Coordinates of C-alpha atoms in Angstrom, one line a residue:
Chain A
G1296 CA 52.6 -20.5 56.8
I1297 CA 51.7 -16.8 57.9
Q1298 CA 49.1 -15.0 55.8
V1299 CA 49.2 -11.4 55.1
E1300 CA 46.3 -9.3 53.7
Q1301 CA 46.5 -5.6 52.8
S1302 CA 43.5 -3.4 52.2
P1303 CA 42.4 -1.6 50.2
P1304 CA 44.1 -3.1 47.1
D1305 CA 43.6 0.2 45.1
L1306 CA 43.2 3.8 46.4
I1307 CA 42.8 6.9 44.3
L1308 CA 43.1 10.2 46.0
Q1309 CA 43.3 13.9 45.4
E1310 CA 46.7 15.7 46.4
G1311 CA 46.4 16.8 50.0
A1312 CA 44.1 14.0 51.1
N1313 CA 44.9 11.8 54.1
S1314 CA 44.8 7.8 53.7
T1315 CA 45.0 4.8 56.0
L1316 CA 46.4 1.5 54.7
R1317 CA 45.6 -1.7 56.5
C1318 CA 47.8 -4.8 57.1
N1319 CA 46.2 -7.9 58.8
F1320 CA 48.4 -10.9 59.6
S1321 CA 47.3 -14.5 60.8
D1322 CA 50.0 -15.3 63.5
S1323 CA 52.3 -13.5 66.0
V1324 CA 55.2 -11.8 64.4
N1325 CA 58.9 -10.4 65.4
N1326 CA 59.3 -8.3 62.4
L1327 CA 56.8 -6.1 60.5
Q1328 CA 58.0 -3.7 57.9
W1329 CA 56.3 -1.2 55.5
F1330 CA 57.7 -0.5 52.1
H1331 CA 57.1 1.9 49.4
Q1332 CA 58.0 0.5 45.9
N1333 CA 58.8 3.4 43.4
P1334 CA 58.0 3.1 39.7
W1335 CA 61.4 1.7 39.0
G1336 CA 60.8 -1.2 41.4
Q1337 CA 63.0 0.0 44.2
L1338 CA 61.6 -1.1 47.8
I1339 CA 62.1 1.8 50.1
N1340 CA 62.0 1.2 53.8
L1341 CA 59.3 3.3 55.5
F1342 CA 59.0 1.7 59.0
Y1343 CA 60.3 -1.4 60.9
I1344 CA 57.5 -1.7 63.5
P1345 CA 56.7 -5.2 65.0
S1346 CA 54.7 -3.3 67.7
G1347 CA 53.9 0.3 68.8
T1348 CA 53.7 3.5 66.9
K1349 CA 56.1 5.7 64.8
Q1350 CA 56.1 8.7 62.9
N1351 CA 58.4 10.1 60.0
G1352 CA 57.1 13.4 58.7
R1353 CA 53.9 12.9 57.0
L1354 CA 53.9 9.2 57.4
S1355 CA 53.1 7.3 60.6
A1356 CA 52.4 3.6 61.4
T1357 CA 50.9 1.7 64.3
T1358 CA 51.1 -2.1 64.9
V1359 CA 48.8 -3.7 67.3
A1360 CA 50.5 -7.1 67.7
T1361 CA 47.8 -8.6 70.1
E1362 CA 45.3 -8.0 67.5
R1363 CA 47.4 -8.9 64.4
Y1364 CA 47.2 -5.7 62.5
S1365 CA 49.1 -2.7 61.4
L1366 CA 48.1 0.7 60.0
L1367 CA 50.0 3.1 57.7
Y1368 CA 48.9 6.6 57.8
I1369 CA 49.7 9.3 55.1
S1370 CA 48.8 12.8 55.6
S1371 CA 48.6 15.7 53.2
S1372 CA 49.2 13.4 50.3
Q1373 CA 51.6 14.4 47.4
T1374 CA 51.7 13.0 44.0
T1375 CA 55.3 11.6 44.8
D1376 CA 53.6 9.3 47.2
S1377 CA 52.0 7.3 44.4
G1378 CA 53.2 3.7 44.1
V1379 CA 52.5 0.5 45.8
Y1380 CA 52.9 0.1 49.6
F1381 CA 53.8 -3.4 50.9
C1382 CA 53.5 -4.8 54.3
A1383 CA 55.8 -7.7 55.0
V1384 CA 56.1 -9.8 58.2
A1385 CA 58.4 -12.4 59.8
A1386 CA 56.7 -14.9 61.8
G1387 CA 57.6 -15.8 65.4
G1388 CA 58.5 -19.3 64.4
G1389 CA 59.2 -21.0 61.1
A1390 CA 61.4 -20.0 58.4
D1391 CA 63.5 -16.7 58.1
G1392 CA 62.7 -14.1 55.6
L1393 CA 59.7 -12.0 55.0
T1394 CA 56.2 -12.8 53.9
F1395 CA 54.6 -9.9 51.8
G1396 CA 51.0 -8.9 51.2
K1397 CA 49.9 -8.0 47.7
G1398 CA 50.2 -4.4 48.4
T1399 CA 48.1 -1.4 48.1
H1400 CA 48.4 0.5 44.8
L1401 CA 48.1 4.2 45.7
I1402 CA 47.4 6.9 43.0
I1403 CA 47.6 10.6 44.1
Q1404 CA 46.1 12.8 41.6
P1405 CA 47.2 16.5 41.1
Chain B
D423 CA 78.2 4.3 50.1
G424 CA 76.9 1.5 52.1
G425 CA 74.2 -0.6 50.5
I426 CA 73.2 -3.6 48.4
T427 CA 74.2 -3.7 44.8
Q428 CA 72.6 -6.1 42.3
S429 CA 73.8 -6.6 38.8
P430 CA 72.7 -6.5 35.9
K431 CA 69.7 -4.3 36.1
Y432 CA 68.2 -6.0 33.0
L433 CA 68.9 -9.7 31.8
F434 CA 67.6 -11.7 28.9
R435 CA 68.2 -15.4 28.7
K436 CA 67.4 -17.9 26.0
E437 CA 65.3 -20.9 27.0
G438 CA 67.6 -23.7 28.3
Q439 CA 70.2 -21.4 29.5
N440 CA 71.4 -21.0 33.2
V441 CA 72.0 -17.4 34.3
T442 CA 73.6 -15.9 37.5
L443 CA 72.4 -12.9 39.0
S444 CA 74.8 -10.9 41.3
C445 CA 74.1 -9.5 44.8
E446 CA 76.8 -7.9 46.9
Q447 CA 76.5 -6.0 50.1
N448 CA 79.0 -3.7 52.1
L449 CA 76.7 -3.3 55.1
N450 CA 78.4 -6.2 57.2
H451 CA 75.1 -8.0 57.5
D452 CA 75.1 -11.6 58.2
A453 CA 71.8 -12.5 56.7
M454 CA 70.9 -12.4 53.0
Y455 CA 67.8 -13.2 50.8
W456 CA 66.4 -13.6 47.5
Y457 CA 63.0 -12.8 46.5
R458 CA 60.9 -13.0 43.3
Q459 CA 58.2 -10.5 42.2
D460 CA 55.8 -11.1 39.3
P461 CA 53.5 -8.5 38.1
G462 CA 50.9 -7.1 40.3
Q463 CA 52.0 -9.4 43.1
G464 CA 54.1 -9.2 46.4
L465 CA 57.5 -10.6 46.8
R466 CA 58.0 -14.5 47.5
L467 CA 61.1 -15.9 49.2
I468 CA 63.3 -18.2 47.1
Y469 CA 66.4 -18.7 49.3
Y470 CA 68.1 -17.2 52.5
S471 CA 71.4 -17.4 54.2
Q472 CA 72.0 -16.6 57.7
I473 CA 75.8 -17.2 57.6
V474 CA 78.6 -17.9 55.4
N475 CA 78.4 -21.4 53.7
D476 CA 74.8 -21.9 55.0
F477 CA 71.5 -21.5 53.2
Q478 CA 68.0 -22.5 53.3
K479 CA 65.3 -23.0 50.8
G480 CA 62.3 -20.4 50.9
D481 CA 58.9 -21.0 49.6
I482 CA 59.8 -21.2 45.8
A483 CA 63.3 -22.6 45.6
E484 CA 62.6 -25.2 42.8
G485 CA 64.6 -24.3 39.6
Y486 CA 67.1 -22.0 41.5
S487 CA 70.4 -22.4 43.2
V488 CA 72.6 -20.2 45.4
S489 CA 76.0 -20.1 47.2
R490 CA 77.4 -18.1 49.9
E491 CA 81.1 -18.4 50.0
K492 CA 81.7 -14.8 51.2
K493 CA 79.8 -12.8 53.8
E494 CA 79.2 -9.9 51.3
S495 CA 78.0 -12.0 48.3
F496 CA 75.1 -14.0 47.6
P497 CA 74.6 -15.0 43.9
L498 CA 71.4 -16.6 42.6
T499 CA 71.4 -19.1 39.6
V500 CA 68.3 -19.4 37.6
T501 CA 68.6 -22.9 36.0
S502 CA 66.9 -24.2 33.0
A503 CA 64.6 -26.2 35.3
Q504 CA 62.9 -23.0 36.3
K505 CA 59.8 -23.1 34.2
N506 CA 58.9 -19.6 34.3
P507 CA 61.8 -17.4 35.0
T508 CA 60.7 -14.2 33.6
A509 CA 60.3 -11.8 36.8
F510 CA 61.7 -9.1 38.9
Y511 CA 64.3 -10.6 41.3
L512 CA 65.3 -8.6 44.4
C513 CA 68.2 -9.2 47.0
A514 CA 68.1 -8.2 50.5
S515 CA 70.0 -8.2 53.7
S516 CA 69.7 -7.8 57.4
I517 CA 72.2 -7.4 60.3
E518 CA 70.9 -10.6 61.6
R519 CA 68.1 -13.1 61.1
R520 CA 64.5 -11.3 61.4
A521 CA 66.0 -7.9 61.7
E522 CA 65.2 -5.1 59.4
A523 CA 65.7 -5.9 55.8
F524 CA 67.1 -3.6 53.2
F525 CA 66.8 -4.2 49.5
G526 CA 68.9 -3.8 46.3
Q527 CA 67.5 -2.2 43.1
G528 CA 66.6 -5.5 41.5
T529 CA 67.3 -7.3 38.3
R530 CA 64.6 -7.9 35.6
L531 CA 64.9 -11.1 34.1
T532 CA 63.3 -12.0 30.6
V533 CA 63.3 -15.4 28.9
V534 CA 63.4 -14.7 24.9

């Protein structure tokens, strides 16, 4: 099946800093999503981005499908940005459902 | 409010018992999914359903069963055959297969 690798696994930053999270995947995809998991476990949808670039406030994402990677940018980090960020993909062929990476654990210190 | 509702939030099970986790959606989505999350890990797919009365095994279906008798409901039963059932279970839905997925708040199952 498709493999999803996220980096870095852990990231500690000061409030106000910028960060880039990376997601590499091993095959062509027709769905790629970025999620933020809050401390209560809820998965919050950030972006649905199988290709191209999107922006939502301080967050933006870019997926280069031909090179099999996606990037999530967080600017001017706030403590509420802390949590785990997941990348998940659905392969072009094979079973339905998303394959998740192991996540990036982001800690924003005041 | 439109959304996905999972119940209960917390569930305790004695060894050897079957338990059923509820997932209901009012988004009129055709596809529904069940995932399992273990501490420090990503989510893994248990079962999915593209349409009423049809469902398919995911990557870790052993010890689980599902039904899809109504479009809005996709309950998951954790059977006694599941050797390590303690985990966080999340239900999701999408308007069609491989479209953007949305998740419920999850159920934390603990075997005591």
